Amino acid sequence: MENKELFEKMTEALVEGDSEELVRLVEQAIEKVGPLEIVEKGMTPGMTDVGNKFGEGEVYLPELLMAAEAWEEAMKILKPKLLEVGASIKKTGTVVVGTVQTDIHEIGKNILANLLTTAGFDVHDVGCDVPATKFLAKAEEVEADIIAASAIMSTTIPYQKDVIDLLKSKGLRDKYIVLVGGGVVTQEWADKIGADGYGDLASDGVETAKQLMLKKKGA
Ligand code: B12
């Protein structure tokens, strides 16, 4: 099967929430395609498609959860490969990644964590529904360079501001680079709350993280 066809079939399998088929296709693809390309070209379009269909009322919660489950199953194969790629690169910096308080959407955050790992960052994923204090505690513990906070809902983006406000109140604002992103987050919002960087897609976030690290190291 051509790569393009494999990717299209992966997207279909995700939309149908068919874990078995997705895993079979990923196993087939991994023989000849890099893990990052599989995530970006085969799986991300599928999840985005399901997300849009859910938003438009074309699919319902059970289908959505099946797609999320299929994603997780396929990632069990891909994650170790992504880690191998990341391990072969000189460490770019240390990042604490999480989804903010009261928000349990983790798919976008997981994509970001995987892409950062592949780009050579040392990534500490604190999970979802994470209060600002936990982001900071982890960042202090692992001596992070960057805190990347994902928020998908309009009701939860204020908690990204909480992270920045907490840093300010502790006199630590300049110690960390703060990146924000996720569903409804915009550059305008990032500017408004005083974040250092924003990414529409996870891959944009990785580029921004690399640029900001270069700036930090040069400073
Ligand atoms: C999957 C999903 C769920 C799943 C989550 C499963 C999981 N394990 O993550 C479940 C079913 C649990 C869920 C629950 C809910 N959901 Co929901 N969900 C979605 C859905 C369909 C897709 C989200 C997703 O994963 N997208 C795919 C990923 C890849 O996209 P992404 O998260 O935006 O991430 C990309 C970028 O934004 C970026 N990125 C993400 N984070 C970061 C961080 C940084 C630093 C950077 C740089 C980049 C970056 O990288 C990613 C890829 O490039 C969206 C609809 C949609 N069309 O988006 C609704 C949606 C987000 N959900 C919504 C709602 C309302 C809810 C519920 C309140 C529903 C309810 N009534 O119970 C609950 C909330 C639970 C909670 N407290 O958090 C609304 C939010 C409305 C709003 N604008 O505020 C949406 C938009 C649906 C809708 N149209 O109403 N949901």
Short mmCIF file of C-alpha atoms and ligand atoms in Angstrom, two decimals:
data_model
loop_
_atom_site.label_atom_id
_atom_site.label_comp_id
_atom_site.label_asym_id
_atom_site.label_seq_id
_atom_site.Cartn_x
_atom_site.Cartn_y
_atom_site.Cartn_z
CA MET A 1 0.00 0.00 0.00
CA GLU A 2 1.24 3.53 -0.83
CA ASN A 3 1.94 5.80 2.16
CA LYS A 4 -0.82 8.18 1.14
CA GLU A 5 -3.34 5.35 1.09
CA LEU A 6 -2.11 4.11 4.47
CA PHE A 7 -2.59 7.57 5.96
CA GLU A 8 -6.07 7.86 4.49
CA LYS A 9 -7.01 4.48 5.92
CA MET A 10 -5.69 5.51 9.34
CA THR A 11 -7.85 8.61 9.24
CA GLU A 12 -10.86 6.45 8.31
CA ALA A 13 -10.11 3.96 11.12
CA LEU A 14 -9.97 6.81 13.65
CA VAL A 15 -13.21 8.32 12.43
CA GLU A 16 -14.82 4.88 12.79
CA GLY A 17 -13.16 4.37 16.19
CA ASP A 18 -11.73 1.07 14.93
CA SER A 19 -8.76 0.46 17.28
CA GLU A 20 -7.84 -2.91 15.80
CA GLU A 21 -7.68 -1.59 12.24
CA LEU A 22 -5.76 1.52 13.30
CA VAL A 23 -3.19 -0.52 15.21
CA ARG A 24 -2.81 -2.89 12.22
CA LEU A 25 -2.21 0.06 9.86
CA VAL A 26 0.25 1.73 12.24
CA GLU A 27 2.19 -1.54 12.57
CA GLN A 28 2.32 -1.77 8.79
CA ALA A 29 3.37 1.87 8.35
CA ILE A 30 6.06 1.88 11.05
CA GLU A 31 8.14 -0.49 8.87
CA LYS A 32 8.72 2.27 6.33
CA VAL A 33 7.55 5.63 7.71
CA GLY A 34 8.84 7.65 10.69
CA PRO A 35 6.60 7.77 13.78
CA LEU A 36 6.20 11.55 13.61
CA GLU A 37 4.97 11.41 10.03
CA ILE A 38 2.39 8.80 11.05
CA VAL A 39 1.11 11.01 13.88
CA GLU A 40 1.02 14.15 11.74
CA LYS A 41 -0.25 12.78 8.43
CA GLY A 42 -2.32 9.75 9.43
CA MET A 43 -3.66 10.28 12.93
CA THR A 44 -3.96 14.02 13.52
CA PRO A 45 -6.22 14.58 10.46
CA GLY A 46 -8.46 11.74 11.68
CA MET A 47 -8.80 13.17 15.20
CA THR A 48 -9.40 16.66 13.83
CA ASP A 49 -12.08 15.24 11.53
CA VAL A 50 -13.83 13.47 14.42
CA GLY A 51 -13.54 16.65 16.50
CA ASN A 52 -15.16 18.74 13.78
CA LYS A 53 -17.94 16.19 13.23
CA PHE A 54 -18.64 16.16 16.98
CA GLY A 55 -18.73 19.95 17.01
CA GLU A 56 -21.23 19.90 14.13
CA GLY A 57 -23.40 17.26 15.78
CA GLU A 58 -22.62 14.62 13.13
CA VAL A 59 -21.07 12.19 15.63
CA TYR A 60 -21.89 11.70 19.30
CA LEU A 61 -19.97 11.10 22.51
CA PRO A 62 -19.61 7.28 22.23
CA GLU A 63 -17.99 7.60 18.76
CA LEU A 64 -15.76 10.34 20.08
CA LEU A 65 -14.60 8.23 23.00
CA MET A 66 -13.97 5.30 20.67
CA ALA A 67 -11.79 7.53 18.49
CA ALA A 68 -9.89 8.76 21.55
CA GLU A 69 -9.39 5.13 22.65
CA ALA A 70 -8.15 4.09 19.19
CA TRP A 71 -5.71 7.02 19.33
CA GLU A 72 -4.35 5.84 22.70
CA GLU A 73 -3.95 2.24 21.46
CA ALA A 74 -1.98 3.39 18.40
CA MET A 75 0.16 5.68 20.57
CA LYS A 76 1.27 2.64 22.61
CA ILE A 77 3.18 1.55 19.49
CA LEU A 78 4.27 5.01 18.39
CA LYS A 79 5.37 6.55 21.68
CA PRO A 80 8.47 4.35 22.22
CA LYS A 81 9.53 5.10 18.61
CA LEU A 82 9.01 8.83 19.14
CA LEU A 83 11.10 8.62 22.31
CA GLU A 84 13.90 6.87 20.38
CA VAL A 85 13.97 9.70 17.83
CA GLY A 86 13.97 12.28 20.63
CA ALA A 87 16.73 10.48 22.55
CA SER A 88 19.07 10.62 19.56
CA ILE A 89 18.94 14.43 19.50
CA LYS A 90 20.97 16.73 21.76
CA LYS A 91 18.68 17.93 24.56
CA THR A 92 17.00 21.15 23.52
CA GLY A 93 15.50 22.09 26.88
CA THR A 94 13.14 20.90 29.61
CA VAL A 95 9.39 21.41 29.40
CA VAL A 96 6.50 20.86 31.80
CA VAL A 97 3.36 20.15 29.77
CA GLY A 98 -0.19 19.91 31.05
CA THR A 99 -3.84 20.81 30.55
CA VAL A 100 -5.10 23.47 32.93
CA GLN A 101 -7.38 23.14 35.92
CA THR A 102 -10.94 21.83 35.29
CA ASP A 103 -10.11 20.88 31.69
CA ILE A 104 -9.74 17.17 30.90
CA HIS A 105 -9.09 17.46 27.15
CA GLU A 106 -5.72 15.81 26.66
CA ILE A 107 -5.40 14.79 23.02
CA GLY A 108 -3.89 18.08 21.83
CA LYS A 109 -1.64 18.24 24.91
CA ASN A 110 -0.45 14.68 24.23
CA ILE A 111 0.36 15.55 20.61
CA LEU A 112 2.35 18.54 21.83
CA ALA A 113 4.22 16.40 24.39
CA ASN A 114 5.07 13.82 21.74
CA LEU A 115 6.26 16.39 19.20
CA LEU A 116 8.39 18.18 21.81
CA THR A 117 9.96 14.84 22.77
CA THR A 118 10.72 14.12 19.13
CA ALA A 119 12.33 17.56 18.83
CA GLY A 120 14.72 16.60 21.64
CA PHE A 121 13.04 18.31 24.60
CA ASP A 122 12.99 16.60 27.97
CA VAL A 123 9.22 16.52 28.56
CA HIS A 124 7.42 16.17 31.89
CA ASP A 125 3.72 15.63 31.36
CA VAL A 126 1.71 16.57 34.45
CA GLY A 127 -1.57 15.39 32.91
CA CYS A 128 -4.86 17.21 32.76
CA ASP A 129 -6.97 19.21 35.22
CA VAL A 130 -3.74 20.69 36.57
CA PRO A 131 -3.79 23.70 38.94
CA ALA A 132 -1.21 26.45 38.46
CA THR A 133 0.55 25.43 41.70
CA LYS A 134 1.19 21.94 40.30
CA PHE A 135 2.65 23.32 37.04
CA LEU A 136 5.02 25.45 39.10
CA ALA A 137 5.95 22.73 41.60
CA LYS A 138 6.90 20.38 38.76
CA ALA A 139 8.81 23.11 36.93
CA GLU A 140 10.85 23.85 40.06
CA GLU A 141 11.45 20.12 40.68
CA VAL A 142 12.78 19.35 37.19
CA GLU A 143 14.41 22.77 36.66
CA ALA A 144 12.29 23.36 33.60
CA ASP A 145 12.92 26.04 30.99
CA ILE A 146 9.37 26.07 29.66
CA ILE A 147 5.84 25.65 31.04
CA ALA A 148 3.39 24.71 28.27
CA ALA A 149 -0.25 25.04 29.31
CA SER A 150 -3.03 23.65 27.13
CA ALA A 151 -6.66 24.78 27.51
CA ILE A 152 -9.39 23.76 25.11
CA MET A 153 -12.49 25.48 26.43
CA SER A 154 -13.46 29.12 26.73
CA THR A 155 -14.28 28.42 30.38
CA THR A 156 -10.78 27.10 31.10
CA ILE A 157 -8.44 29.49 29.28
CA PRO A 158 -8.47 31.87 32.29
CA TYR A 159 -6.47 29.20 34.13
CA GLN A 160 -3.61 29.78 31.68
CA LYS A 161 -3.54 33.32 33.03
CA ASP A 162 -3.50 31.83 36.55
CA VAL A 163 -0.20 30.11 35.75
CA ILE A 164 1.36 33.41 34.68
CA ASP A 165 -0.14 35.28 37.64
CA LEU A 166 1.25 32.68 40.04
CA LEU A 167 4.74 33.05 38.55
CA LYS A 168 4.48 36.82 38.89
CA SER A 169 3.30 36.63 42.49
CA LYS A 170 6.28 34.41 43.38
CA GLY A 171 8.75 36.69 41.56
CA LEU A 172 9.49 33.87 39.10
CA ARG A 173 8.00 35.25 35.89
CA ASP A 174 11.38 35.71 34.16
CA LYS A 175 12.60 32.26 35.16
CA TYR A 176 10.22 30.39 32.86
CA ILE A 177 9.10 30.62 29.24
CA VAL A 178 5.32 30.20 29.18
CA LEU A 179 3.69 28.71 26.09
CA VAL A 180 -0.07 28.54 25.62
CA GLY A 181 -2.30 26.83 23.08
CA GLY A 182 -5.33 24.62 22.57
CA GLY A 183 -8.78 24.81 20.92
CA VAL A 184 -10.02 28.35 21.47
CA VAL A 185 -6.69 29.97 22.39
CA THR A 186 -5.53 32.72 20.02
CA GLN A 187 -2.43 34.86 19.61
CA GLU A 188 -4.52 37.76 20.87
CA TRP A 189 -5.32 35.88 24.10
CA ALA A 190 -1.68 34.86 24.51
CA ASP A 191 -0.63 38.52 24.18
CA LYS A 192 -3.35 39.68 26.53
CA ILE A 193 -2.25 37.39 29.37
CA GLY A 194 1.45 38.02 28.71
CA ALA A 195 2.46 34.53 27.55
CA ASP A 196 5.86 34.26 25.84
CA GLY A 197 4.63 32.08 22.99
CA TYR A 198 1.59 30.60 21.33
CA GLY A 199 1.01 27.82 18.82
CA ASP A 200 -2.08 27.26 16.73
CA LEU A 201 -0.94 23.72 16.03
CA ALA A 202 1.29 21.68 18.31
CA SER A 203 3.99 21.78 15.62
CA ASP A 204 3.89 25.62 15.68
CA GLY A 205 4.32 25.41 19.44
CA VAL A 206 7.41 23.25 19.02
CA GLU A 207 8.95 25.77 16.57
CA THR A 208 8.19 28.62 18.99
CA ALA A 209 9.70 26.62 21.85
CA LYS A 210 12.90 26.08 19.85
CA GLN A 211 13.15 29.78 18.93
CA LEU A 212 12.55 30.92 22.51
CA MET A 213 15.16 28.47 23.82
CA LEU A 214 17.73 29.83 21.36
CA LYS A 215 16.91 33.34 22.58
CA LYS A 216 17.18 32.22 26.22
CA LYS A 217 20.54 30.52 25.66
CA GLY A 218 21.85 33.52 23.77
CA ALA A 219 20.80 35.88 26.53
C1 B12 B 1 -12.43 14.95 22.27
C2 B12 B 1 -13.30 15.96 22.96
C3 B12 B 1 -13.73 15.66 24.26
C4 B12 B 1 -13.33 14.40 24.99
C5 B12 B 1 -11.89 14.56 25.54
C6 B12 B 1 -11.15 13.23 25.53
C7 B12 B 1 -9.71 13.38 25.85
N1 B12 B 1 -9.19 12.30 26.43
O1 B12 B 1 -9.05 14.38 25.62
C8 B12 B 1 -14.40 14.33 26.12
C9 B12 B 1 -15.55 13.50 25.62
C10 B12 B 1 -13.95 13.81 27.47
C11 B12 B 1 -14.85 15.79 26.18
C12 B12 B 1 -15.51 16.34 27.27
C13 B12 B 1 -16.02 17.62 27.29
N2 B12 B 1 -16.05 18.51 26.26
CO1 B12 B 1 -15.05 18.24 24.62
N3 B12 B 1 -14.44 18.08 22.89
C14 B12 B 1 -13.70 17.18 22.32
C15 B12 B 1 -13.50 17.57 20.82
C16 B12 B 1 -14.45 16.76 19.99
C17 B12 B 1 -12.12 17.37 20.28
C18 B12 B 1 -11.01 17.98 21.10
C19 B12 B 1 -9.74 17.42 20.56
O2 B12 B 1 -9.15 16.52 21.14
N4 B12 B 1 -9.35 17.90 19.37
C20 B12 B 1 -8.22 17.38 18.64
C21 B12 B 1 -6.95 18.03 19.17
C22 B12 B 1 -5.77 17.52 18.35
O3 B12 B 1 -7.09 19.45 18.99
P1 B12 B 1 -6.69 20.52 20.13
O4 B12 B 1 -6.99 19.99 21.45
O5 B12 B 1 -7.23 21.85 19.77
O6 B12 B 1 -5.11 20.58 20.02
C23 B12 B 1 -4.40 21.07 18.87
C24 B12 B 1 -3.99 22.52 19.00
O7 B12 B 1 -4.93 23.31 19.67
C25 B12 B 1 -2.64 22.46 19.66
N5 B12 B 1 -2.53 22.56 21.13
C26 B12 B 1 -3.27 21.98 22.09
N6 B12 B 1 -2.80 22.31 23.29
C27 B12 B 1 -1.72 23.08 23.12
C28 B12 B 1 -0.86 23.69 24.04
C29 B12 B 1 0.19 24.47 23.58
C30 B12 B 1 1.11 25.10 24.56
C31 B12 B 1 0.38 24.64 22.18
C32 B12 B 1 1.48 25.46 21.69
C33 B12 B 1 -0.48 24.02 21.26
C34 B12 B 1 -1.52 23.26 21.73
O8 B12 B 1 -2.12 21.20 19.29
C35 B12 B 1 -3.11 20.29 18.85
C36 B12 B 1 -2.77 19.73 17.49
O9 B12 B 1 -1.98 20.50 16.72
C37 B12 B 1 -13.88 19.09 20.83
C38 B12 B 1 -14.51 19.62 19.54
C39 B12 B 1 -13.53 20.15 18.55
N7 B12 B 1 -13.93 20.26 17.35
O10 B12 B 1 -12.40 20.47 18.87
C40 B12 B 1 -14.84 19.17 22.01
C41 B12 B 1 -14.93 20.46 22.80
C42 B12 B 1 -13.54 21.01 23.06
N8 B12 B 1 -15.53 20.01 24.07
C43 B12 B 1 -16.35 20.87 24.55
C44 B12 B 1 -17.08 20.68 25.76
C45 B12 B 1 -18.09 21.77 26.10
C46 B12 B 1 -16.89 19.55 26.57
C47 B12 B 1 -17.64 19.20 27.83
C48 B12 B 1 -17.96 20.36 28.79
C49 B12 B 1 -18.88 18.47 27.36
C50 B12 B 1 -19.96 18.24 28.32
N9 B12 B 1 -21.02 18.97 28.08
O11 B12 B 1 -19.79 17.44 29.19
C51 B12 B 1 -16.72 18.18 28.49
C52 B12 B 1 -15.70 18.91 29.39
C53 B12 B 1 -14.96 18.07 30.31
C54 B12 B 1 -13.88 18.87 30.99
N10 B12 B 1 -14.10 19.26 32.22
O12 B12 B 1 -12.85 19.17 30.41
C55 B12 B 1 -16.50 22.11 23.67
C56 B12 B 1 -15.79 23.34 24.23
C57 B12 B 1 -16.57 24.60 23.93
C58 B12 B 1 -15.72 25.81 24.14
N11 B12 B 1 -15.31 26.46 23.08
O13 B12 B 1 -15.44 26.16 25.24
C59 B12 B 1 -15.95 21.56 22.30
C60 B12 B 1 -15.30 22.63 21.41
C61 B12 B 1 -17.15 20.89 21.58
C62 B12 B 1 -18.22 21.87 21.17
N12 B12 B 1 -18.22 22.33 19.94
O14 B12 B 1 -19.05 22.21 21.95
N13 B12 B 1 -14.56 16.44 25.04
#
